[in-house]
Coordinates of C-alpha atoms and ligand atoms in Angstrom, one line a residue:
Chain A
X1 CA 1.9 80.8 38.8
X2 CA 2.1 77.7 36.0
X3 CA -1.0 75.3 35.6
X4 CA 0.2 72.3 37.8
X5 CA 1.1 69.2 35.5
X6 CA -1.2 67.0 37.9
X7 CA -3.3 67.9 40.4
X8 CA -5.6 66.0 42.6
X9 CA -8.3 67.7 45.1
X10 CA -9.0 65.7 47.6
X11 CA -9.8 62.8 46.1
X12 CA -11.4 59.9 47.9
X13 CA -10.9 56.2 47.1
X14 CA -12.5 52.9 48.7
X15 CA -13.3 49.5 47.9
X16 CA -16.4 48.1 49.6
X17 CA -16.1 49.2 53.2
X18 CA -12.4 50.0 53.4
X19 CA -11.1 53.4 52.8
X20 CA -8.1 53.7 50.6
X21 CA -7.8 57.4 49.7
X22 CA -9.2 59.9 52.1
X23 CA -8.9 63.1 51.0
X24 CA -5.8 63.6 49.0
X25 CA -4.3 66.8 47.7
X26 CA -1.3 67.0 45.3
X27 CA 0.3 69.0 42.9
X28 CA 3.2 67.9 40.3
X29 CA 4.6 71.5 38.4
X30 CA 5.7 70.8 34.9
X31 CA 9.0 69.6 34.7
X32 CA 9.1 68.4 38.6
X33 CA 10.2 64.9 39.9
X34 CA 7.8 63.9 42.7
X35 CA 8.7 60.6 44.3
X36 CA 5.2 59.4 46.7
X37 CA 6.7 57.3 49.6
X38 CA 4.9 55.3 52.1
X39 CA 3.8 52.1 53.3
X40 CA 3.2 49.0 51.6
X41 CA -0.9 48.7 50.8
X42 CA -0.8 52.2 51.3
X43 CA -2.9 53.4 47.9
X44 CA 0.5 54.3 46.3
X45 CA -0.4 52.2 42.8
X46 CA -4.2 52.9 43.6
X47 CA -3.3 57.1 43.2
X48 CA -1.4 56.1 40.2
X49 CA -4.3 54.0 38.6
X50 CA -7.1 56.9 39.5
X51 CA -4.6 59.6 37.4
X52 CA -4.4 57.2 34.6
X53 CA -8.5 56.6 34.2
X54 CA -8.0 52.9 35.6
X55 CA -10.0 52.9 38.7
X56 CA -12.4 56.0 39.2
X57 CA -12.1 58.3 42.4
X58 CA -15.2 58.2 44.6
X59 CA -15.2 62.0 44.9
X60 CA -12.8 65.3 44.4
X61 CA -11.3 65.9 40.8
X62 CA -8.1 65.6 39.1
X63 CA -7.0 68.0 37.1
X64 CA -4.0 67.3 34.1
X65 CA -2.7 70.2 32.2
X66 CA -5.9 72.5 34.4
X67 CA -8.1 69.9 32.4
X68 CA -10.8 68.1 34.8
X69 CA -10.2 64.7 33.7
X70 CA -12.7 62.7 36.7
X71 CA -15.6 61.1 34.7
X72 CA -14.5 61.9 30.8
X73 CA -15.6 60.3 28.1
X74 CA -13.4 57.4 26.3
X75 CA -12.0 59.7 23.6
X76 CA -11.2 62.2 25.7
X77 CA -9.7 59.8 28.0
X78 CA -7.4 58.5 25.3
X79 CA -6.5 62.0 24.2
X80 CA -5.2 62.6 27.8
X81 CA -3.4 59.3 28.2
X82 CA -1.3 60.1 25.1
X83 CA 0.7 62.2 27.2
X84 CA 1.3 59.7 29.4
X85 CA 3.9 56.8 29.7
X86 CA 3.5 54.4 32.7
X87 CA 5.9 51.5 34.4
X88 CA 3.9 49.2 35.4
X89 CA 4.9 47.7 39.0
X90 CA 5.2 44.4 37.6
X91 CA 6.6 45.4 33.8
X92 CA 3.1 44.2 32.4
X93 CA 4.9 43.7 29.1
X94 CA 2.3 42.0 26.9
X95 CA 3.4 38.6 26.6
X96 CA 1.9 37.8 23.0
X97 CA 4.6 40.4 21.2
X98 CA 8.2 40.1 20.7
X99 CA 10.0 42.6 23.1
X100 CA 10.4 45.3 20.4
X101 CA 6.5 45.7 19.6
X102 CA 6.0 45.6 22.9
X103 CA 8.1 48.8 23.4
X104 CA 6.9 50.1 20.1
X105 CA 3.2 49.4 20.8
X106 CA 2.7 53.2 21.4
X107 CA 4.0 53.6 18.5
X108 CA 2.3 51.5 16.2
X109 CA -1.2 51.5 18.4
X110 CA -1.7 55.1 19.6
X111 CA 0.0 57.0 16.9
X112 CA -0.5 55.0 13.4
X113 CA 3.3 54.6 12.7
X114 CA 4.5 52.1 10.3
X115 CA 5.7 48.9 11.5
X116 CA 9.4 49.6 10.1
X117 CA 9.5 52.7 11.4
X118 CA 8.2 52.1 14.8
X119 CA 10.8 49.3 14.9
X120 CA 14.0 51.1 14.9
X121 CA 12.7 53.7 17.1
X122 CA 12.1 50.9 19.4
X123 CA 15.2 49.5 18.6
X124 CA 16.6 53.0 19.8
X125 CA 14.5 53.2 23.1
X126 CA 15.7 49.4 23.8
X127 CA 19.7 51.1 23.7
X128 CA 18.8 54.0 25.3
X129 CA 18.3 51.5 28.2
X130 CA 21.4 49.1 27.8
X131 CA 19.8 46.7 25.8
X132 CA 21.0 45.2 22.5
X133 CA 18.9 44.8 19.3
X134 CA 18.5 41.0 19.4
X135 CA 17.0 41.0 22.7
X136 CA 14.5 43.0 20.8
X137 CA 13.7 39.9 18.8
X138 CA 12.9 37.7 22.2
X139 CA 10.1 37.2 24.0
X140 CA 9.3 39.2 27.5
X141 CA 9.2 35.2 29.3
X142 CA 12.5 34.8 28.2
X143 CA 14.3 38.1 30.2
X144 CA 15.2 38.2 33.5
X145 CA 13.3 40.6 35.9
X146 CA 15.5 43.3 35.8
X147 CA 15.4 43.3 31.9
X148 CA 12.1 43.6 31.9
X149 CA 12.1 46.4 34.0
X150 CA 14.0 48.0 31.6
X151 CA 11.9 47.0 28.4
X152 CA 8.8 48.4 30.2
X153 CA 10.6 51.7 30.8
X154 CA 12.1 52.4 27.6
X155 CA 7.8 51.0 26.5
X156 CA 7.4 54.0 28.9
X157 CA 9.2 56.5 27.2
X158 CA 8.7 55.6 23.5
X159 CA 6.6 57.8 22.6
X160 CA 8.3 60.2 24.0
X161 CA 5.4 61.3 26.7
X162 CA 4.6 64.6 29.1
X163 CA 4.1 63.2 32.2
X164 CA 6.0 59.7 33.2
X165 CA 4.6 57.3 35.8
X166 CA 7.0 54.9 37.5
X167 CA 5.7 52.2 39.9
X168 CA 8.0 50.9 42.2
X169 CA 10.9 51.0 39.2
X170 CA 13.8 49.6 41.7
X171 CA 11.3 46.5 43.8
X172 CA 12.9 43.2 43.3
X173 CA 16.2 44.2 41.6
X174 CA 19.5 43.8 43.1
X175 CA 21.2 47.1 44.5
X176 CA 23.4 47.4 40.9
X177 CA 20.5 47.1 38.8
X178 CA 18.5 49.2 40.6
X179 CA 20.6 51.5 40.7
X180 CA 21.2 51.7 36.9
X181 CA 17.8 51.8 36.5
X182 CA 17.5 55.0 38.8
X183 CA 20.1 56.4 36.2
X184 CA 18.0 55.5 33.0
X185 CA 15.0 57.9 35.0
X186 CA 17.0 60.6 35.7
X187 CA 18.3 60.5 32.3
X188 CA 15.5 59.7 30.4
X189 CA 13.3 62.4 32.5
X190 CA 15.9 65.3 32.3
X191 CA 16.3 64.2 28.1
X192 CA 12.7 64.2 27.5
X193 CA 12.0 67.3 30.0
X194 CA 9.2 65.1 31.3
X195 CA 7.2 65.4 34.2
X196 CA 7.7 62.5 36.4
X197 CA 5.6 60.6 39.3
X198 CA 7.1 57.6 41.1
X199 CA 6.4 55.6 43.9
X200 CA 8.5 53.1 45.6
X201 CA 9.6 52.6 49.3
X202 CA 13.3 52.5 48.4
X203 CA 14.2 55.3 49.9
X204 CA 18.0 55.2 48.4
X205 CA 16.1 55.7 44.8
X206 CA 13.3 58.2 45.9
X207 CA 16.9 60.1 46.6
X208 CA 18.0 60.0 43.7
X209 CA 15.2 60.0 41.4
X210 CA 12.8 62.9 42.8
X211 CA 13.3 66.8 43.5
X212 CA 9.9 66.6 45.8
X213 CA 9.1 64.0 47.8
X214 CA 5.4 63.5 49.1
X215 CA 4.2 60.7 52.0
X216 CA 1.2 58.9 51.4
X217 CA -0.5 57.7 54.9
X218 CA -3.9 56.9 55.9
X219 CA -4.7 57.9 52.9
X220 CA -4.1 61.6 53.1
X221 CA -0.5 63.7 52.0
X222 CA 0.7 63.8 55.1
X223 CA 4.1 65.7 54.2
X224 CA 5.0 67.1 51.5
X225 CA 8.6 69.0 50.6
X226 CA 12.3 69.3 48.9
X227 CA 14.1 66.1 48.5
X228 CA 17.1 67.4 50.8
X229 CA 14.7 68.3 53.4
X230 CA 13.1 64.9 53.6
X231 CA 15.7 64.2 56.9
X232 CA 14.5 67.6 58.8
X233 CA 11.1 67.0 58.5
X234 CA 10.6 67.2 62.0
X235 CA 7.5 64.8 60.9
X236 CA 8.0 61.9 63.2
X237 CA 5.9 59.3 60.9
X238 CA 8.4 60.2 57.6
X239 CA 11.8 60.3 59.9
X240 CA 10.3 56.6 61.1
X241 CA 9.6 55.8 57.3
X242 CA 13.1 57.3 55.9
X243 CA 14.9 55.4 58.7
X244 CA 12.8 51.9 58.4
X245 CA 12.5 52.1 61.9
X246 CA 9.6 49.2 63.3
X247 CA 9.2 51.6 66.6
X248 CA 7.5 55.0 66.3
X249 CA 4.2 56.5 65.3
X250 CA 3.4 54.1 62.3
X251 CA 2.5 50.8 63.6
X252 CA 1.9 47.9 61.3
X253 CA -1.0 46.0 62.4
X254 CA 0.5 43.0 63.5
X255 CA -0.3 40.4 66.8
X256 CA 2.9 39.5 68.7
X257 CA 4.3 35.6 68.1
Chain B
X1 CA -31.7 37.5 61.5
X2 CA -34.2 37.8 58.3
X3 CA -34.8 34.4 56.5
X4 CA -35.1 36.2 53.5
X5 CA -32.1 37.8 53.4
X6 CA -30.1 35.1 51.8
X7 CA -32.3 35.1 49.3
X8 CA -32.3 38.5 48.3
X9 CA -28.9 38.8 48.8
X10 CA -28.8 36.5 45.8
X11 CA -31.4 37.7 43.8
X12 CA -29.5 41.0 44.0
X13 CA -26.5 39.3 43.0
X14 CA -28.4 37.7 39.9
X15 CA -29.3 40.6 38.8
X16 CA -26.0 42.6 39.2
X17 CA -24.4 39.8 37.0
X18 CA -26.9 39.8 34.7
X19 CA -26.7 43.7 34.3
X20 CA -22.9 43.3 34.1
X21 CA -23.2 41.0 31.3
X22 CA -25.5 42.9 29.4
X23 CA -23.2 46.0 29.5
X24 CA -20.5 43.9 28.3
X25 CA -22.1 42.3 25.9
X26 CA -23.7 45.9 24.4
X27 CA -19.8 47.6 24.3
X28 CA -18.4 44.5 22.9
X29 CA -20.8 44.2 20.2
X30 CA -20.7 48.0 19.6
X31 CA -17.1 47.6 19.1
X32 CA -17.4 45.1 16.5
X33 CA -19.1 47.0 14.5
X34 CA -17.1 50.6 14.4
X35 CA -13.7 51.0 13.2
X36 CA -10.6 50.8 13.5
X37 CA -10.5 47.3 13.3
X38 CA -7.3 45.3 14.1
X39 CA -7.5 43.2 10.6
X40 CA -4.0 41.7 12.0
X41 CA -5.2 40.0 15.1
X42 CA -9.0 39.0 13.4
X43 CA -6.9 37.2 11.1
X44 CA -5.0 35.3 13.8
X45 CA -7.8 34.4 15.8
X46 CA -10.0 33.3 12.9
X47 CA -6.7 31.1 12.1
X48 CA -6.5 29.6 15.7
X49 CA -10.4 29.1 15.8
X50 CA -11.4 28.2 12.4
X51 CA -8.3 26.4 11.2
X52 CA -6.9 24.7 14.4
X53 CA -10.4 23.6 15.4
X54 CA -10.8 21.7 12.3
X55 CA -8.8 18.4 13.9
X56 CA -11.6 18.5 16.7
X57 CA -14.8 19.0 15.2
X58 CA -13.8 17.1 12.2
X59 CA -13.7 13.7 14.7
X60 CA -16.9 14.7 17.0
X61 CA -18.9 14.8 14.0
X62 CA -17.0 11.5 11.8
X63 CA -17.7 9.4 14.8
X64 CA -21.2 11.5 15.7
X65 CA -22.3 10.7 12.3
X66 CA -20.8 7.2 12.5
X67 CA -23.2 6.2 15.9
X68 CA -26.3 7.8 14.3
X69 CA -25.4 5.6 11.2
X70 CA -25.6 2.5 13.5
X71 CA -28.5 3.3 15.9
X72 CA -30.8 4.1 13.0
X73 CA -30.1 0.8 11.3
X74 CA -30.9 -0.6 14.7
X75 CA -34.3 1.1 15.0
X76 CA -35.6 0.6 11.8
X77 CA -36.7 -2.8 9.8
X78 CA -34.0 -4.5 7.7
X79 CA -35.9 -3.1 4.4
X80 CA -36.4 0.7 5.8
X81 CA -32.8 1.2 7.0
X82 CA -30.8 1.7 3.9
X83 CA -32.5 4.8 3.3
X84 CA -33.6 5.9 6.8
X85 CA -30.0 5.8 7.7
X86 CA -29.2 8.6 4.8
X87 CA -32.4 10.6 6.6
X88 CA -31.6 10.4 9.7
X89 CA -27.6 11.4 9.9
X90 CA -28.2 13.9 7.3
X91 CA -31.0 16.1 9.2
X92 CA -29.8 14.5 12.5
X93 CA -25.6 16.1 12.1
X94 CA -27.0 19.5 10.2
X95 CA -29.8 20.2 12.3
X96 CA -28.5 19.4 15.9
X97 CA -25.0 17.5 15.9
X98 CA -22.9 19.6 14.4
X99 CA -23.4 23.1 15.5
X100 CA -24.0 21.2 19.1
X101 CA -20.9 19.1 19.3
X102 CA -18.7 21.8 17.2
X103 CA -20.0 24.6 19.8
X104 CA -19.2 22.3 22.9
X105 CA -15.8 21.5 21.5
X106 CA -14.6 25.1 20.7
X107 CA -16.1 25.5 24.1
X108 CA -13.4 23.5 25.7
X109 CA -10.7 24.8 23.0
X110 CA -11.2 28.2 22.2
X111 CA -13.5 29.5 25.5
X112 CA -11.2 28.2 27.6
X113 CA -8.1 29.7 25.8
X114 CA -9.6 33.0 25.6
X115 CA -10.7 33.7 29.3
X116 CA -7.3 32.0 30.7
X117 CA -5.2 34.7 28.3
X118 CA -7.4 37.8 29.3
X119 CA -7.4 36.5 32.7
X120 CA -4.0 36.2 32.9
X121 CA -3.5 39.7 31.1
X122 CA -5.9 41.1 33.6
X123 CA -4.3 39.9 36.7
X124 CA -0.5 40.8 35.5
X125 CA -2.6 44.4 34.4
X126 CA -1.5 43.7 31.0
X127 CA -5.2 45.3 30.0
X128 CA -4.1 48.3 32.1
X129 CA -1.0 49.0 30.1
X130 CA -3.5 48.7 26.8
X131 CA -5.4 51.6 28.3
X132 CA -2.2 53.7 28.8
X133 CA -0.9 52.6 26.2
X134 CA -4.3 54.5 24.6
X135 CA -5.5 51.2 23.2
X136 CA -8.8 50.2 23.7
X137 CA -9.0 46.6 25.2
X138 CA -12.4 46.3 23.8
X139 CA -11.0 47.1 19.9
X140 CA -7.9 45.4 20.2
X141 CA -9.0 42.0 22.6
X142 CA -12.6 41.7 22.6
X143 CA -13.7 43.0 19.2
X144 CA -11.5 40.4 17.0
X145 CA -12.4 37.3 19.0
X146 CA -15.8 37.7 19.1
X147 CA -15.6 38.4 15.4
X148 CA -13.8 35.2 14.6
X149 CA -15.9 33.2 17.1
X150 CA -18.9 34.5 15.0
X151 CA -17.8 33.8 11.5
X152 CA -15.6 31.1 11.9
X153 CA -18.2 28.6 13.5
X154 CA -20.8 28.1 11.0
X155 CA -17.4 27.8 8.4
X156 CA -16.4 25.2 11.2
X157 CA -19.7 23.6 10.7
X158 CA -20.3 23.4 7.1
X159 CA -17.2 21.2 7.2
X160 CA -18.2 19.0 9.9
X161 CA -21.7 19.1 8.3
X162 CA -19.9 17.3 5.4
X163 CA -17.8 15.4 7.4
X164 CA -20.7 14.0 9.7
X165 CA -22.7 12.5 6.7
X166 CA -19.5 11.0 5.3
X167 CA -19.1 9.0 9.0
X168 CA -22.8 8.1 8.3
X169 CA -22.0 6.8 4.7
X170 CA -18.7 4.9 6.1
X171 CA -21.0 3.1 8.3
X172 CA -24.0 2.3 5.7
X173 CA -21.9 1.4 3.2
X174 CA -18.7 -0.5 4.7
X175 CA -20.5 -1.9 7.3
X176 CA -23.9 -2.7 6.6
X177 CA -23.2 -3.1 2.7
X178 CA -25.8 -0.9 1.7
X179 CA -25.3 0.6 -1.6
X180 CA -23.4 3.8 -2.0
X181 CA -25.5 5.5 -4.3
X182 CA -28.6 5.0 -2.3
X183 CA -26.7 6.7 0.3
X184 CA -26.5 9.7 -1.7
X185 CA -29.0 10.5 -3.2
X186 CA -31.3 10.1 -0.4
X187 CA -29.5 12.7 1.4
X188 CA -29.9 14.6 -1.3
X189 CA -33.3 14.4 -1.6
X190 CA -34.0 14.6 1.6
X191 CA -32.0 17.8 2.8
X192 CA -33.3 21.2 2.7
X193 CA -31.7 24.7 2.5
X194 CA -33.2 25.3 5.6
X195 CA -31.9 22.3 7.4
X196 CA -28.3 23.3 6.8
X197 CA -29.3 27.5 7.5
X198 CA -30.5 26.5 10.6
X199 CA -27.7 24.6 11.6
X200 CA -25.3 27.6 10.6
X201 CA -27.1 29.9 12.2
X202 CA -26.9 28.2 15.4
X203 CA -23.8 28.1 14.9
X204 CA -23.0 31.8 14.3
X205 CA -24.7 32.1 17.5
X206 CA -23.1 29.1 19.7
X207 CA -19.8 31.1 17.9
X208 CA -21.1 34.3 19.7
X209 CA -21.5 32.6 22.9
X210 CA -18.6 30.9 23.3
X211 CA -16.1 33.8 22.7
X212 CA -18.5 36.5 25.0
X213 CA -18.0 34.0 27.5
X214 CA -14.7 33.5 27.5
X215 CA -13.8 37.2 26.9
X216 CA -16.3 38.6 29.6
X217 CA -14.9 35.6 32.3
X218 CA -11.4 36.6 31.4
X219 CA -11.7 40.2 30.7
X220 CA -13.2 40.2 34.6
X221 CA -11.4 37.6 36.4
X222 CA -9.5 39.0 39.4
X223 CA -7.0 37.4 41.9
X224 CA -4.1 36.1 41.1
X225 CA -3.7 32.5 39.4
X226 CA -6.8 30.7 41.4
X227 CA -8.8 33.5 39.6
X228 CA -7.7 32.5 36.1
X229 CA -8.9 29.3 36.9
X230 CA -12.1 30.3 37.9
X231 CA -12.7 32.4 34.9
X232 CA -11.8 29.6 32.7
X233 CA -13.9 26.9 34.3
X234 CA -17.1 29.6 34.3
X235 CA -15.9 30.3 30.6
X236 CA -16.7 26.9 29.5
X237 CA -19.5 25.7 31.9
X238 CA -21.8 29.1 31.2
X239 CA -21.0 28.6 27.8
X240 CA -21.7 24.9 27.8
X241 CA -24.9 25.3 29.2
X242 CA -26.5 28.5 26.8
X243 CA -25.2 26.9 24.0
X244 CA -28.0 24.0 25.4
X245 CA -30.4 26.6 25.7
X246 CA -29.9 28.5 22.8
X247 CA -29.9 25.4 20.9
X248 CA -33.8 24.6 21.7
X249 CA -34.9 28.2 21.4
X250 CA -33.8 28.1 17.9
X251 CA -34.5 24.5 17.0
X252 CA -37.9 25.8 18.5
X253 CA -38.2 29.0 16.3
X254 CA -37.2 27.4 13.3
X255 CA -39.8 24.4 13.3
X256 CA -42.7 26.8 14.0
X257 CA -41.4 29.5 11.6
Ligands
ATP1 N1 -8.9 46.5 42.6 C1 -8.9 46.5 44.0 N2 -9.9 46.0 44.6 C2 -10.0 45.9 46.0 N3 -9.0 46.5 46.8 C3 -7.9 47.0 46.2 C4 -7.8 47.1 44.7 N4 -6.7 47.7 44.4 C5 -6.1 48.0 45.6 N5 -6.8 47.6 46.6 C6 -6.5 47.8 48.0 O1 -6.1 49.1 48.2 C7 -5.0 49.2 49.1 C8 -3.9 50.0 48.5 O2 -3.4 49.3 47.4 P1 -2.1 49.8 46.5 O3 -1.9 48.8 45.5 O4 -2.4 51.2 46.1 O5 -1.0 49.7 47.6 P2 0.5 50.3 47.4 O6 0.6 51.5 48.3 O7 0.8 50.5 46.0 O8 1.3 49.1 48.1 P3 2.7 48.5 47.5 O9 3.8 49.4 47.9 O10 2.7 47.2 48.3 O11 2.6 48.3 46.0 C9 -4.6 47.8 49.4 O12 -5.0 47.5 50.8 C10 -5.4 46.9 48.5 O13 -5.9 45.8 49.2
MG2 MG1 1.8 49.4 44.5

């Protein structure tokens, strides 16, 4: 059997009294497309930020390329993020840099390019997503939200990373966009031969996008499996969650009007 | 309930603070000193703090020096005042005045600045995408500004040293028609190396201060645009009132050295 890409073992998050992650176990194989799904404040981003060394599990390990990364030091830490490329939930594009050192910041930070250099491969990475060199030259205020979207993915992908982490890559874009932008994944995953883990609650991308798909709730992985047979689950809390229904096993915590 | 538990509960939090600050305040300074340094951004923020303050400081210690001019002349004996005034403003602005007002004022201008950007980079996890990005927020935010805060002050200072006496020397000899070369040459005679050192090195430190402040308020502000806010008012208020503290402790050290 191949080292998993990412694995977590049972790994336990909280903040102050209330429990976030309770326990959960994971896997991503090399190459593999694994979309998490679940509810909203359900520790989706929080899983994300634990694999990427920004918030530190409570207990259990995570394990990238079979290395133990819980607890490294800052060098090591930087080492291992080099093989990452995130999309932020909210684009974080850093709003002090034109759009094309933002997307060639990898570039230019992480791996000592020249300026000139790093620019036309940015330049390149800005295409590769539909966009034209002189939006390059703007500033991230001045692009719409699905732009931005797009500038942090091809930021994302620049330096041409292992293991790609998309937050919620569709939220907040209208059904076209988002649907382009679930093209620019597939593509830009299957180009790179990256390893890929997503989130979002759009079930119409987690489709398209993944070949696993995983459901966070209560903070455990409560199903895990192929992304055809997400609708024979026989799982009642997923078939209520792939079929947004407000009746079944999941109830939000809300007081009647 | 336990009387006392109010008050432990905020001794505890006293001391957590303080414990936080110090850690910050040891990797931020550690930073400073090991490479790589981002010569790139030092530059711009020793641009927006040394050069952009000028306007500011420039006016707080004409008019600063200006006041003293007059309330000297009003304290002392018609005969006495044309060379008390000299005296006074001169060890008056390099002494106290000018790294007080000048530390106050970039304060308000640059303290503020800084913890409202970080703040704002923090809470749209701008910082987050640094760390993926394998960019160390400490190196590529912290490190430059608390450089520039610490060189560019006392440079800040030495002109508004300059500037100070000349509002003194408006005022003694426009208004007052004392003569001009009494003026001086009692300043002159009367100012020390260590007047103006002292002043300078206050001001290093006041320079210190000011851009910790802001970068530790902003660097740790959380919650959305209320908690910008918060990190900016804290910014200039803690700042405010250690540059006051700091000030006597070294007035203090350097009178009985
Ligand atoms: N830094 C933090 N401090 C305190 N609580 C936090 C922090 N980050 C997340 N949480 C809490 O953890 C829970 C899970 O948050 P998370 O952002 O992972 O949700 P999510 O599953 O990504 O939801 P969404 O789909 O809405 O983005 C939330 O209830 C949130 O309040
Ligand atoms: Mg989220």
């Amino acid at each position: 059997m191949t080292t998993p890409k990412i694995k977590l073992k049972d790994v336990h998050k909280g903040f102050g009294d209330k429990v976030v992650l309770d326990g959960v176990d994971l896997e991503v194989a090399p190459g593999e497309s694994l979309v998490i799904i679940g509810g909203s404040g359900s520790g989706k981003s929080v899983t994300l930020k634990c694999i990427l060394g920004l918030l530190t599990p409570d207990s259990g390990q995570i394990e990238v390329d079979g290395e133990p990364i819980v607890g490294i030091g800052r060098a090591e830490r930087e080492r291992i993020n080099s093989k990452f490329g995130m999309l932020f939930q909210g684009a974080a594009l850093f709003d002090s840099l034109p759009v094309w050192e933002n997307v060639a910041f990898g570039l230019i930070q992480g791996e000592r390019m020249d300026r000139a250099q790093a620019k036309e491969i940015a330049l390149e990475k800005l295409a590769a997503v539909g966009l034209e060199a002189d939006v390059g030259e703007l500033w991230p205020a001045e692009l719409s939200g699905g732009m931005q979207k797009r500038v942090g993915l091809a930021r994302a992908i620049a330096t041409e990373p292992e293991i790609i982490f998309f937050d919620e890559p569709t939220t907040g874009l209208d059904p076209i966009m988002g649907d382009i932008i679930n093209d620019l994944i597939v593509k830009c995953v299957r180009e790179l031969g990256a390893t890929a883990l997503s989130i979002t609650h759009d079930m119409a991308s987690a489709r398209k996008i993944s070949d696993h798909i995983a459901m966070l709730y209560k903070g455990k992985i409560i199903w895990i499996g192929k992304t055809e047979e997400i609708d024979s689950s026989g799982e009642p809390h997923v078939d209520q969650f792939i079929h947004g229904r407000a009746e079944g096993p999941i109830q939000m915590e809300l007081r009647r009007l | 309930m336990n009387p006392f538990q109010p008050v432990g509960k905020a001794v505890l939090g006293f001391l957590e603070a303080t414990g936080k600050l110090a850690l910050f305040t040891f990797m931020a300074v550690s930073h400073c000193v090991r490479p790589p340094f981002y010569y790139r951004l030092l530059l711009r923020q020793m641009i927006d703090i040394g050069y952009y303050s000028l306007p500011v400081v420039g006016m707080t210690t004409l008019f600063a020096g200006m006041a003293l001019g007059l309330q000297t002349y009003a304290g002392f004996s018609r005969f006495s005042a044309e060379d008390a005034i000299a005296k006074v403003v001169a060890l008056g602005i390099t002494r106290e005045l000018g790294p007080v007002l000048a530390g106050l004022m970039v304060a308000g201008r640059i303290g503020a600045a800084m913890a409202a950007e970080l703040g704002t980079m923090r809470v749209t996890e701008q910082i987050d995408a640094l760390d993926t990005l394998s960019t160390n927020p400490f190196k590529y935010l912290i490190a430059p500004r608390i450089i520039a805060g610490l060189t560019m002050l006392p440079l800040l200072v030495f002109v508004g040293d300059i500037i100070g006496i000349f509002g003194g020397y408006i005022v003694s000899v426009y208004k007052l028609g004392f003569n001009p070369g009494v003026y001086i040459s009692q300043t002159f005679k009367v100012l020390e190396f260590i007047d103006v050192f002292s002043g300078l090195v206050k001001a290093g430190v006041f320079g210190f201060i000011v851009t910790l402040m802001g970068c530790y308020n902003g660097y740790n502000s959380q919650g959305g645009a209320q908690g910008v806010g918060a990190a900016t008012t804290n910014a200039v208020v803690s700042a405010s009132i250690l540059i006051l503290i700091f000030n006597y402790v070294i007035t203090e050290l350097f009178l009985t050295a």
